[in-house]
CSV table of C-alpha atoms in Angstrom, one decimal:
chain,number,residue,atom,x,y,z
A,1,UNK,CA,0.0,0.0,0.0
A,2,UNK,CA,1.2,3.7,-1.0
A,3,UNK,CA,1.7,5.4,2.7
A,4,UNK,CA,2.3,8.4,0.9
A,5,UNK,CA,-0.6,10.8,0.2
A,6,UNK,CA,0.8,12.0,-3.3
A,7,UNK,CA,-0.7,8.9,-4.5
A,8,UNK,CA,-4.2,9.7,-3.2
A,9,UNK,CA,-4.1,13.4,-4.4
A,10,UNK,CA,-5.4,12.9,-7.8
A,11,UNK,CA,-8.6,12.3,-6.8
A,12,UNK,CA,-11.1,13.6,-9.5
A,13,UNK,CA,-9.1,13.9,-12.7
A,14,UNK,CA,-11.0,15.9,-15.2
A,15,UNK,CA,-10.2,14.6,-18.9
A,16,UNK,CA,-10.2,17.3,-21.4
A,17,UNK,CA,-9.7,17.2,-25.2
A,18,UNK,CA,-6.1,18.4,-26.0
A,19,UNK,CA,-8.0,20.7,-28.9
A,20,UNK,CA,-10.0,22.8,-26.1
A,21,UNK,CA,-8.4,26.0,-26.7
A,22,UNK,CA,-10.2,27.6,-23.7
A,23,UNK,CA,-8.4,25.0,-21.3
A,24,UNK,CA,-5.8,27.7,-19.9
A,25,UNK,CA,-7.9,30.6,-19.1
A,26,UNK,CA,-10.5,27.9,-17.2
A,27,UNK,CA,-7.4,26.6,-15.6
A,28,UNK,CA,-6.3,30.3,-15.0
A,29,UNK,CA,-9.2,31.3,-13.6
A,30,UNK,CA,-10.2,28.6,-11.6
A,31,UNK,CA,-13.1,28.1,-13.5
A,32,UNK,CA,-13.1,24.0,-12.6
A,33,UNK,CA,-12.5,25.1,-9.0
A,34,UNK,CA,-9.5,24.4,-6.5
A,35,UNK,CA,-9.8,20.9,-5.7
A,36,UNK,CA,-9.2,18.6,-9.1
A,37,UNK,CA,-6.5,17.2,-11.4
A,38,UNK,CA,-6.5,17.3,-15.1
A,39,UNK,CA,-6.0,15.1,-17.7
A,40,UNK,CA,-5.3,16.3,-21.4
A,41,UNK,CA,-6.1,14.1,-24.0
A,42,UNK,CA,-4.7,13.5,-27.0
A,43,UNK,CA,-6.0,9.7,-27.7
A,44,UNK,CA,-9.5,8.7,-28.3
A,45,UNK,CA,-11.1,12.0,-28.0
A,46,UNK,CA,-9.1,13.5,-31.1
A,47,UNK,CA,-9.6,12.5,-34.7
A,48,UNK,CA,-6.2,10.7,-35.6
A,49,UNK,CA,-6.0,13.1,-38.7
A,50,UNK,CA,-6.3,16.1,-35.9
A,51,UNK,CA,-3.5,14.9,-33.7
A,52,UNK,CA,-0.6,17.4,-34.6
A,53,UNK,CA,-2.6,20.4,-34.3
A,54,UNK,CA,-4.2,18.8,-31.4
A,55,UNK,CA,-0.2,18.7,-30.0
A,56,UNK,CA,0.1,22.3,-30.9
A,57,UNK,CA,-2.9,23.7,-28.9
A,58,UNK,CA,-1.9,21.7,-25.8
A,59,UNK,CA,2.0,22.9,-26.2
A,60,UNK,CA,0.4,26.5,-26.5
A,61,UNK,CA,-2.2,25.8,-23.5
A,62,UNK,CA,0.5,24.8,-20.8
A,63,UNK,CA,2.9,27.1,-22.1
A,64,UNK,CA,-0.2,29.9,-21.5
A,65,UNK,CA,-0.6,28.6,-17.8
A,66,UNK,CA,3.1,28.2,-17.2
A,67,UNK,CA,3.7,32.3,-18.0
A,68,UNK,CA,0.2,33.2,-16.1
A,69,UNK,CA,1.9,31.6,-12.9
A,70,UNK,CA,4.6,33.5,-12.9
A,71,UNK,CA,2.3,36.8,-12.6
A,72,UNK,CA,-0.3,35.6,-11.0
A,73,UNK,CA,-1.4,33.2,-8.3
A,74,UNK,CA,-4.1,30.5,-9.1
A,75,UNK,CA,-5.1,26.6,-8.2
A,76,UNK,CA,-2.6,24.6,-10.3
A,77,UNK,CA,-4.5,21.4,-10.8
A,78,UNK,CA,-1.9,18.4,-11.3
A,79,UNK,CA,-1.9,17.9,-15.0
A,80,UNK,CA,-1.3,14.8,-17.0
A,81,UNK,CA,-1.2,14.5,-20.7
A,82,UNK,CA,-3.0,11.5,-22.4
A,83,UNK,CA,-0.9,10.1,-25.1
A,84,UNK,CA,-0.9,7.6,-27.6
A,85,UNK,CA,2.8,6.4,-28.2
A,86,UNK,CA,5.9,6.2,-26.1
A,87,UNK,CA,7.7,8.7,-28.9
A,88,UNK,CA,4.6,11.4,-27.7
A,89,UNK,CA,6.3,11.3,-24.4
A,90,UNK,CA,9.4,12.3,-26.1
A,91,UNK,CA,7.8,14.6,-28.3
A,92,UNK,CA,5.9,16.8,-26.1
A,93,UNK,CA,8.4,17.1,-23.1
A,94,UNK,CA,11.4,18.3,-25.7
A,95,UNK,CA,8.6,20.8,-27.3
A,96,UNK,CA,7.2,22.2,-23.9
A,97,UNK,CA,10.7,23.2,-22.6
A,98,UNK,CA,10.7,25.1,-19.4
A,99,UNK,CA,7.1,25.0,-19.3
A,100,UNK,CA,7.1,21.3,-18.9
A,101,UNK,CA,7.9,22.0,-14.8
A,102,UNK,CA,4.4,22.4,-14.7
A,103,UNK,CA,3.1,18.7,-15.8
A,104,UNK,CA,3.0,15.8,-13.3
A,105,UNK,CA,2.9,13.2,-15.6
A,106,UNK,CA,1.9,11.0,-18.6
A,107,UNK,CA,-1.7,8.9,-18.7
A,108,UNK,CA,-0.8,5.9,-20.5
A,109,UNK,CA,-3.7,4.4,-22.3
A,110,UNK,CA,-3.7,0.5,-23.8
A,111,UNK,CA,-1.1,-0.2,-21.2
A,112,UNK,CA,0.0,-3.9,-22.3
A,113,UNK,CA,2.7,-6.7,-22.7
A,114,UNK,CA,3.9,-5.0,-26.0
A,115,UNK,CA,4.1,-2.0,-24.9
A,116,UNK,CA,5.2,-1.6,-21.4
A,117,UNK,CA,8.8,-1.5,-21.8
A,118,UNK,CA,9.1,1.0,-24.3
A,119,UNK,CA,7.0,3.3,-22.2
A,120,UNK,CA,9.1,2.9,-19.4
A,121,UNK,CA,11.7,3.6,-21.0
A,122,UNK,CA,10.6,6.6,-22.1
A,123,UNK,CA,9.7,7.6,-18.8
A,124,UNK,CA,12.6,6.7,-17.1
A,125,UNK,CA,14.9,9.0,-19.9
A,126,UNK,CA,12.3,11.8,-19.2
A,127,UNK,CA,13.3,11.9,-15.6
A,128,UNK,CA,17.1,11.7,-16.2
A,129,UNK,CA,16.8,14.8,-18.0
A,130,UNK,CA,13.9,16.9,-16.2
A,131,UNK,CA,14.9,18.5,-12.8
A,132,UNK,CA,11.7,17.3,-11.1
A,133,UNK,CA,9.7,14.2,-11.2
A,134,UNK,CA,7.2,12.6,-14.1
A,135,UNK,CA,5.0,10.6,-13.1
A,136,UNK,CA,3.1,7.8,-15.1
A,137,UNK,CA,-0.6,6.4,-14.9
A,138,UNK,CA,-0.7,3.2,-16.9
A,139,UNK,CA,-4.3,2.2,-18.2
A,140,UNK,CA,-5.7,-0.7,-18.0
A,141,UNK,CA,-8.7,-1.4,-21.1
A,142,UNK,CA,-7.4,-3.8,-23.9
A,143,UNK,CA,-8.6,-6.7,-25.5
A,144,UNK,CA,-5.5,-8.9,-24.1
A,145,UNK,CA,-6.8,-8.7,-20.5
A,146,UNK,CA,-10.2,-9.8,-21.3
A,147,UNK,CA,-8.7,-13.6,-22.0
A,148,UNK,CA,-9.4,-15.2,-18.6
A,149,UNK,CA,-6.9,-18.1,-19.8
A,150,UNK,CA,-4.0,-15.2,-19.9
A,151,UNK,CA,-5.6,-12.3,-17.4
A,152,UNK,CA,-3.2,-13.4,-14.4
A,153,UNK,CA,-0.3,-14.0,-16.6
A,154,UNK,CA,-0.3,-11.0,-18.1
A,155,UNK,CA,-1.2,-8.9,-15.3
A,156,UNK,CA,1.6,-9.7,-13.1
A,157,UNK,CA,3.9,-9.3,-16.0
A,158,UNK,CA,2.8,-5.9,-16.0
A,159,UNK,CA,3.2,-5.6,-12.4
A,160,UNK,CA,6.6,-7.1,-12.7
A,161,UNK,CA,7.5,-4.3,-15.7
A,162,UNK,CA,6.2,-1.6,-13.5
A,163,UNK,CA,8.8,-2.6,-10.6
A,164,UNK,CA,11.5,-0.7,-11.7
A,165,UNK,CA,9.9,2.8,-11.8
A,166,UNK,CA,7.1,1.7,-8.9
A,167,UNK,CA,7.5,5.2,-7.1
A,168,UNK,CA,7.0,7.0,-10.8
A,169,UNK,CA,3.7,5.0,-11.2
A,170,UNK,CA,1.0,7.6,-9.3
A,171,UNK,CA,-1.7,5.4,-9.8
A,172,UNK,CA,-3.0,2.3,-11.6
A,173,UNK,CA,-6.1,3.5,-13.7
A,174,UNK,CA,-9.1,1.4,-15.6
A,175,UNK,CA,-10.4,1.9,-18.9
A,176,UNK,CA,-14.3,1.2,-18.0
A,177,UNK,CA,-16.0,2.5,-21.3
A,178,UNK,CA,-13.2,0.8,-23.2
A,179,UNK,CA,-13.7,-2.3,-21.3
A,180,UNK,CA,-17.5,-2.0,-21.8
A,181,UNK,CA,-16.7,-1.3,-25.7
A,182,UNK,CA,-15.5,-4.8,-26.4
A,183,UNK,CA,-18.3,-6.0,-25.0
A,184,UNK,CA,-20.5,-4.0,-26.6
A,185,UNK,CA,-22.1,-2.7,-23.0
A,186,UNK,CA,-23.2,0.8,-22.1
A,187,UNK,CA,-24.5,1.3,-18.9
A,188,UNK,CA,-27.4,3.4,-17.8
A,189,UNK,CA,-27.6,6.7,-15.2
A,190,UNK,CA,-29.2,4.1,-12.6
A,191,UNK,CA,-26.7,1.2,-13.0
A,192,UNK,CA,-23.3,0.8,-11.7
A,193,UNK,CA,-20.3,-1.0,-13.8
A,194,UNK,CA,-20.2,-3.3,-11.0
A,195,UNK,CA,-23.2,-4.7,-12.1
A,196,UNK,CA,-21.4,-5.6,-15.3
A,197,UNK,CA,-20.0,-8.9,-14.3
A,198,UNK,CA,-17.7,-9.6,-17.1
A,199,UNK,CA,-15.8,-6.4,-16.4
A,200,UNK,CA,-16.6,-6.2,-12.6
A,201,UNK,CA,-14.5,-9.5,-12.9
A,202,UNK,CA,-11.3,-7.8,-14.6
A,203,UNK,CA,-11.8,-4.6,-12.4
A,204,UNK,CA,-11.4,-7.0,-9.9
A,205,UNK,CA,-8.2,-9.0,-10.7
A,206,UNK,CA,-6.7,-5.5,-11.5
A,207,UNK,CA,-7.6,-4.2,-7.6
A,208,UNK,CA,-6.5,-8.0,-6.6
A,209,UNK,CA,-2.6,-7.6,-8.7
A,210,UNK,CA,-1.9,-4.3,-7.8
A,211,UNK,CA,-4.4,-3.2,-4.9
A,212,UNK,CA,-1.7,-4.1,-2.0
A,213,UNK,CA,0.9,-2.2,-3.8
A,214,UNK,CA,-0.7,0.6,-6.0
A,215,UNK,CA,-3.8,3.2,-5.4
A,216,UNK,CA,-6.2,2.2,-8.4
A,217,UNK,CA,-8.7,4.7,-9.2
A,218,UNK,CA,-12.3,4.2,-10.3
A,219,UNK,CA,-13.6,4.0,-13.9
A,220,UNK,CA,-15.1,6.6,-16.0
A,221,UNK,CA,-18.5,8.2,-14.9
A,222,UNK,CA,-20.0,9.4,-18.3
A,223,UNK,CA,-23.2,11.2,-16.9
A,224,UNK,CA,-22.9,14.7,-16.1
A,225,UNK,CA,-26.7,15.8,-16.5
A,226,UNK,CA,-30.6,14.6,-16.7
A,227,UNK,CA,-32.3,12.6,-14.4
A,228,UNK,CA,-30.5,10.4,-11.9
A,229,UNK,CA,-26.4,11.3,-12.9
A,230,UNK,CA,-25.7,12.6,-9.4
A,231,UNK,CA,-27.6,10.2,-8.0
A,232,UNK,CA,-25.8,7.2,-10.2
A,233,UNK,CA,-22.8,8.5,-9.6
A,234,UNK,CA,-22.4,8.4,-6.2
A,235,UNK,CA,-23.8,5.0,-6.0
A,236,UNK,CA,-20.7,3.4,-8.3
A,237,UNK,CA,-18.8,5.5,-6.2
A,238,UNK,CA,-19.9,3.7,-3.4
A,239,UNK,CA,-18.9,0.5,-5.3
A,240,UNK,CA,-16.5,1.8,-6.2
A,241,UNK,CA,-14.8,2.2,-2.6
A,242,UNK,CA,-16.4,-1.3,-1.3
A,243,UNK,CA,-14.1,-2.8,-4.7
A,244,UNK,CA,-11.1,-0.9,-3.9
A,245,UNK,CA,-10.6,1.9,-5.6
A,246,UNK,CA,-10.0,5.6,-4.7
A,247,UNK,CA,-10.8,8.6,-7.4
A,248,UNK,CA,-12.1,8.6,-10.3
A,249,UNK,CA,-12.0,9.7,-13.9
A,250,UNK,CA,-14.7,12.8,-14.5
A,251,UNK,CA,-16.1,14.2,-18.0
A,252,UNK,CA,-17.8,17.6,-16.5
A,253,UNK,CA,-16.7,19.7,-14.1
A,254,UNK,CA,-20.1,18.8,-12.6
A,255,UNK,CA,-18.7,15.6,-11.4
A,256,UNK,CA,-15.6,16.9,-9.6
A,257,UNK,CA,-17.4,18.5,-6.5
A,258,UNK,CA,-19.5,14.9,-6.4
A,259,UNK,CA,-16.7,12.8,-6.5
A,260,UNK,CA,-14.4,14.8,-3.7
A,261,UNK,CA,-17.5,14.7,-1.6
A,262,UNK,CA,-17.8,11.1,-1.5
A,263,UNK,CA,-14.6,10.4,-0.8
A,264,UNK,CA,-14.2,12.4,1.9
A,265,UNK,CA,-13.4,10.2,5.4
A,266,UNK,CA,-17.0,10.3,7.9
A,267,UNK,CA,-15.8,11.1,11.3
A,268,UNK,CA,-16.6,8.0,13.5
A,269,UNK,CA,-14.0,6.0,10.7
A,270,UNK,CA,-11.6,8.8,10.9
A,271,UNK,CA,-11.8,8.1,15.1
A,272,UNK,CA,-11.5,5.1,14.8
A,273,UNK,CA,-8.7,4.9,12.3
A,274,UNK,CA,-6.7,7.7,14.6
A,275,UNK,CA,-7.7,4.9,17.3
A,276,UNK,CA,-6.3,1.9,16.0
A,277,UNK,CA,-2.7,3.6,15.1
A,278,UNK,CA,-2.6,4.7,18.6
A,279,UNK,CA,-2.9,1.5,20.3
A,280,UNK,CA,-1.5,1.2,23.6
A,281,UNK,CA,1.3,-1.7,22.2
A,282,UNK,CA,1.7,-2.4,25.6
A,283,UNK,CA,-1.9,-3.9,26.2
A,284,UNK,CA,-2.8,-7.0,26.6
A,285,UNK,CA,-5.7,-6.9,23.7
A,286,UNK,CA,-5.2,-6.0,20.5
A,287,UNK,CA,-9.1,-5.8,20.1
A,288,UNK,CA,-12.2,-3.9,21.6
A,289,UNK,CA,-15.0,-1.9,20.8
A,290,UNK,CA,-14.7,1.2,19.2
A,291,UNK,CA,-14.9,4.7,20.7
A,292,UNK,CA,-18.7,5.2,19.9
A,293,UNK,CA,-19.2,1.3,20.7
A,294,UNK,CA,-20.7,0.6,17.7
A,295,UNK,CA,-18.6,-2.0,16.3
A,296,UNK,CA,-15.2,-3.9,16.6
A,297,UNK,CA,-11.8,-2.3,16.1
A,298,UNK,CA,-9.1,-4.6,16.1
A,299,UNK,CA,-5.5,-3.6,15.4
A,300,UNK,CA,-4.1,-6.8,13.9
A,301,UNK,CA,-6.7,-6.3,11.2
A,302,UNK,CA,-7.7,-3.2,11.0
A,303,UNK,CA,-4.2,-1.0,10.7
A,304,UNK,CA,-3.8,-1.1,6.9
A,305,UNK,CA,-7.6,0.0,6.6
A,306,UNK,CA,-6.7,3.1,9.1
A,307,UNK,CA,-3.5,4.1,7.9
A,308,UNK,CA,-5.2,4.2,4.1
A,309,UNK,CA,-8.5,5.9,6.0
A,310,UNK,CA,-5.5,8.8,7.6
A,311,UNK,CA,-4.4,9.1,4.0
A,312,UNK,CA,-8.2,9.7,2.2
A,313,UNK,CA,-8.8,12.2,5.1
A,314,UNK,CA,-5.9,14.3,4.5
A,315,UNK,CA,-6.9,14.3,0.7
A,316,UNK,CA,-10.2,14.3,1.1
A,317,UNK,CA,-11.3,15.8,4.4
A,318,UNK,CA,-13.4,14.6,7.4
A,319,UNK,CA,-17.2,14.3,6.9
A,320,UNK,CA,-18.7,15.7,9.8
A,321,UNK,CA,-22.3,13.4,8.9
A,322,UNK,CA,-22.1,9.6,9.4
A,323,UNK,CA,-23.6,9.0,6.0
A,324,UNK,CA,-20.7,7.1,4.2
């Protein structure tokens, strides 16, 4: 488990074209708020025949909020960029010069067997040259992991890849619509991906690999208005948390107040978790009721829960209500 709350700071990461040319004054003027992270996108949501001037606009978009910083102060969300090869990487961080300083990391979408070297690689070289750190977020949505026959294989081989640059890798990520894609399944406002056994299955091997090791964040939510999309959202959150992830991917800025809600810590778990880290080491029980005597806190089995709980809270906040 990361005991480091870098790795739970994403949090909502709002994806965003890479052609949006209003991106830097919303960023600049806190337009998406002060609590968020941002992902630009140059994959799926741009037309392959678009891509170079979709670079272009997202060189001149960081390079715009890189120059307002130094006049002005603002919330700098952490920003990612979404690519679709390894040479992008290399591209992007040679064309953004000074103004790179600013990006946290790469989003790295397809993440696979064949291509998981060659993007660590890349990553690796970026931070030999760059004078702070670049993170990764490797995706996990293709085809190859939908073979139950290979899944585990190739999953740990993954895991094994990502060993070498584990304090780079930020956050293991899920590709839920992609998943869904192959499938041919679209879910409804009122229905959570967990419902969706043959990818609840996958999302679960992924939390299962890499859960012990890695924060893995929550699949795409792709509502944002009409009737029931706060409501829906908040229940797959829910799932969401109860399957092991933290964060999520967010469309709308709508989402990103939801999703920072939800995740904050209610109170009597936050006590408790503060409780259970303090044990008296020199008792003779490591168990007893908790402080509001509601239910069991044990310290043999419950210290990985509360040192992760100490972590969401100083991401996320307390909750003052007991709703979870």
């Amino acid at each position: 488990m990361k005991n480091n709350i870098l790795y739970y700071s994403v949090g909502a990461l709002l994806y965003c074209p890479a052609y949006k040319k209003s991106i830097a004054d919303a960023v600049i003027h806190e337009e998406f708020g002060t609590k968020y992270s941002l992902a630009l996108c140059l994959e799926d949501t741009v037309n392959d025949r678009f891509v170079e001037e979709a670079e272009q606009i997202l060189i001149r978009s960081i390079q715009k909020i890189h120059n307002a910083r130094k006049n002005s102060e603002f919330y700098l969300p952490q920003i990612f960029i979404r690519v679709r090869c390894p040479q992008q990487i290399t591209k992007l961080t040679a064309a953004l010069g000074e103004s790179a300083e600013i990006i946290m990391g790469f989003n790295i979408p397809k993440f696979s067997v064949e291509n998981a070297n060659e993007y660590i690689q890349v990553i690796i070289k970026a931070n030999e040259s760059a004078n702070k750190k670049i993170y990764m977020m490797p995706i996990y949505e293709n085809l190859s992991i939908v073979n139950i026959q290979k899944r585990a294989e190739i999953l740990y081989r993954l895991k094994d890849s990502l060993a070498a640059v584990e304090e780079l890798v930020l956050g293991i990520r899920v590709g839920g619509n992609d998943l869904c894609h192959l499938f041919g399944f679209r879910r409804h406002s009122d229905e959570s991906i967990h419902r969706i056994k043959p990818v609840a299955n996958i999302f679960s091997d992924i939390v299962t690999v890499y859960g012990m090791d890695y924060v893995v964040s929550g699949p795409v939510w792709e509502y944002y208005s009409g009737e029931n999309w706060e409501k829906g959202l908040l229940a797959e959150i829910q799932d969401d948390k109860l399957c092991g992830f933290t964060g999520k991917t967010v469309i709308h800025p709508k989402q990103i107040a939801v999703v920072n809600s939800a995740y904050q810590v209610p109170q009597s778990d936050w006590e408790d978790a503060k409780a259970i880290l303090n044990w008296n080491q020199d008792s003779n029980a490591y168990v007893s009721g908790n402080l509001a005597k509601e239910r069991m806190d044990e310290f043999k089995t419950h210290a990985n829960w509360a040192r992760q709980t100490l972590l969401l809270a100083e991401a996320f906040g307390v909750k003052q209500s007991e709703t979870r």
